[in-house]
Amino acid sequence: MTKSRLATPDPAAFRYAVYACSSKIDLSTPPDPAVALFDRRGVAESFGRLMWPSTFEVVDLAEATV
């Protein structure tokens, strides 16, 4: 088997979490898990707008842990 040519991701590089926030429209009661992680805020916001235009939320994990 040949060695993989894919780089190993660094979890610390993905600081923006996108949440669908179904609880905002009463579709769930427990906290929603993050559905995607991104390294840039703009990309995270674009993804959220495309998937859930009115309910998504982007959280900066670096600021959330301070």
PDB file of C-alpha atoms in Angstrom:
ATOM      1  CA  MET A   1       0.000   0.000   0.000  1.00  0.00           C
ATOM      2  CA  THR A   2       1.348   3.436  -0.874  1.00  0.00           C
ATOM      3  CA  LYS A   3       1.722   6.187   1.662  1.00  0.00           C
ATOM      4  CA  SER A   4      -1.171   8.666   1.803  1.00  0.00           C
ATOM      5  CA  ARG A   5      -0.580  12.032   0.172  1.00  0.00           C
ATOM      6  CA  LEU A   6      -3.114  13.747   2.412  1.00  0.00           C
ATOM      7  CA  ALA A   7      -1.860  16.134   5.078  1.00  0.00           C
ATOM      8  CA  THR A   8      -2.794  15.385   8.673  1.00  0.00           C
ATOM      9  CA  PRO A   9      -5.225  18.085   9.847  1.00  0.00           C
ATOM     10  CA  ASP A  10      -4.366  20.162  12.888  1.00  0.00           C
ATOM     11  CA  PRO A  11      -7.546  20.437  15.024  1.00  0.00           C
ATOM     12  CA  ALA A  12      -6.280  23.680  16.583  1.00  0.00           C
ATOM     13  CA  ALA A  13      -6.383  25.350  13.150  1.00  0.00           C
ATOM     14  CA  PHE A  14     -10.179  25.054  12.927  1.00  0.00           C
ATOM     15  CA  ARG A  15     -11.352  27.784  15.270  1.00  0.00           C
ATOM     16  CA  TYR A  16     -14.802  28.610  13.809  1.00  0.00           C
ATOM     17  CA  ALA A  17     -17.669  26.255  14.555  1.00  0.00           C
ATOM     18  CA  VAL A  18     -20.969  26.430  12.665  1.00  0.00           C
ATOM     19  CA  TYR A  19     -24.149  25.508  14.512  1.00  0.00           C
ATOM     20  CA  ALA A  20     -27.490  24.899  12.775  1.00  0.00           C
ATOM     21  CA  CYS A  21     -29.403  26.177  15.842  1.00  0.00           C
ATOM     22  CA  SER A  22     -32.589  24.185  15.314  1.00  0.00           C
ATOM     23  CA  SER A  23     -33.496  25.105  18.892  1.00  0.00           C
ATOM     24  CA  LYS A  24     -34.100  28.690  17.701  1.00  0.00           C
ATOM     25  CA  ILE A  25     -37.197  27.480  15.852  1.00  0.00           C
ATOM     26  CA  ASP A  26     -38.252  24.896  18.480  1.00  0.00           C
ATOM     27  CA  LEU A  27     -37.052  21.830  16.573  1.00  0.00           C
ATOM     28  CA  SER A  28     -34.815  20.566  19.382  1.00  0.00           C
ATOM     29  CA  THR A  29     -34.405  20.996  23.097  1.00  0.00           C
ATOM     30  CA  PRO A  30     -30.865  19.826  23.904  1.00  0.00           C
ATOM     31  CA  PRO A  31     -27.930  21.962  22.775  1.00  0.00           C
ATOM     32  CA  ASP A  32     -27.065  21.410  19.129  1.00  0.00           C
ATOM     33  CA  PRO A  33     -23.612  20.042  18.314  1.00  0.00           C
ATOM     34  CA  ALA A  34     -21.418  21.903  15.844  1.00  0.00           C
ATOM     35  CA  VAL A  35     -22.038  20.663  12.314  1.00  0.00           C
ATOM     36  CA  ALA A  36     -18.811  21.947  10.735  1.00  0.00           C
ATOM     37  CA  LEU A  37     -15.452  23.476  11.638  1.00  0.00           C
ATOM     38  CA  PHE A  38     -13.543  26.015   9.540  1.00  0.00           C
ATOM     39  CA  ASP A  39     -10.264  27.873   9.708  1.00  0.00           C
ATOM     40  CA  ARG A  40     -11.709  31.157   8.384  1.00  0.00           C
ATOM     41  CA  ARG A  41     -14.766  33.024   9.644  1.00  0.00           C
ATOM     42  CA  GLY A  42     -15.895  34.148   6.175  1.00  0.00           C
ATOM     43  CA  VAL A  43     -16.022  30.589   4.883  1.00  0.00           C
ATOM     44  CA  ALA A  44     -17.913  29.468   7.994  1.00  0.00           C
ATOM     45  CA  GLU A  45     -20.493  32.247   7.538  1.00  0.00           C
ATOM     46  CA  SER A  46     -20.924  31.443   3.835  1.00  0.00           C
ATOM     47  CA  PHE A  47     -21.512  27.775   4.670  1.00  0.00           C
ATOM     48  CA  GLY A  48     -24.049  28.681   7.359  1.00  0.00           C
ATOM     49  CA  ARG A  49     -25.941  31.059   5.041  1.00  0.00           C
ATOM     50  CA  LEU A  50     -26.159  28.411   2.335  1.00  0.00           C
ATOM     51  CA  MET A  51     -27.339  25.637   4.657  1.00  0.00           C
ATOM     52  CA  TRP A  52     -29.503  27.442   7.262  1.00  0.00           C
ATOM     53  CA  PRO A  53     -30.119  31.061   6.147  1.00  0.00           C
ATOM     54  CA  SER A  54     -32.066  32.186   9.203  1.00  0.00           C
ATOM     55  CA  THR A  55     -30.898  30.005  12.087  1.00  0.00           C
ATOM     56  CA  PHE A  56     -27.160  29.338  11.849  1.00  0.00           C
ATOM     57  CA  GLU A  57     -24.568  30.697  14.250  1.00  0.00           C
ATOM     58  CA  VAL A  58     -20.774  30.896  13.949  1.00  0.00           C
ATOM     59  CA  VAL A  59     -18.776  30.631  17.166  1.00  0.00           C
ATOM     60  CA  ASP A  60     -15.099  31.549  17.483  1.00  0.00           C
ATOM     61  CA  LEU A  61     -13.766  28.684  19.589  1.00  0.00           C
ATOM     62  CA  ALA A  62     -10.601  30.599  20.489  1.00  0.00           C
ATOM     63  CA  GLU A  63     -12.672  33.343  22.143  1.00  0.00           C
ATOM     64  CA  ALA A  64     -15.146  30.900  23.693  1.00  0.00           C
ATOM     65  CA  THR A  65     -12.425  29.138  25.707  1.00  0.00           C
ATOM     66  CA  VAL A  66     -10.908  32.323  27.163  1.00  0.00           C
TER      67      VAL A  66
END
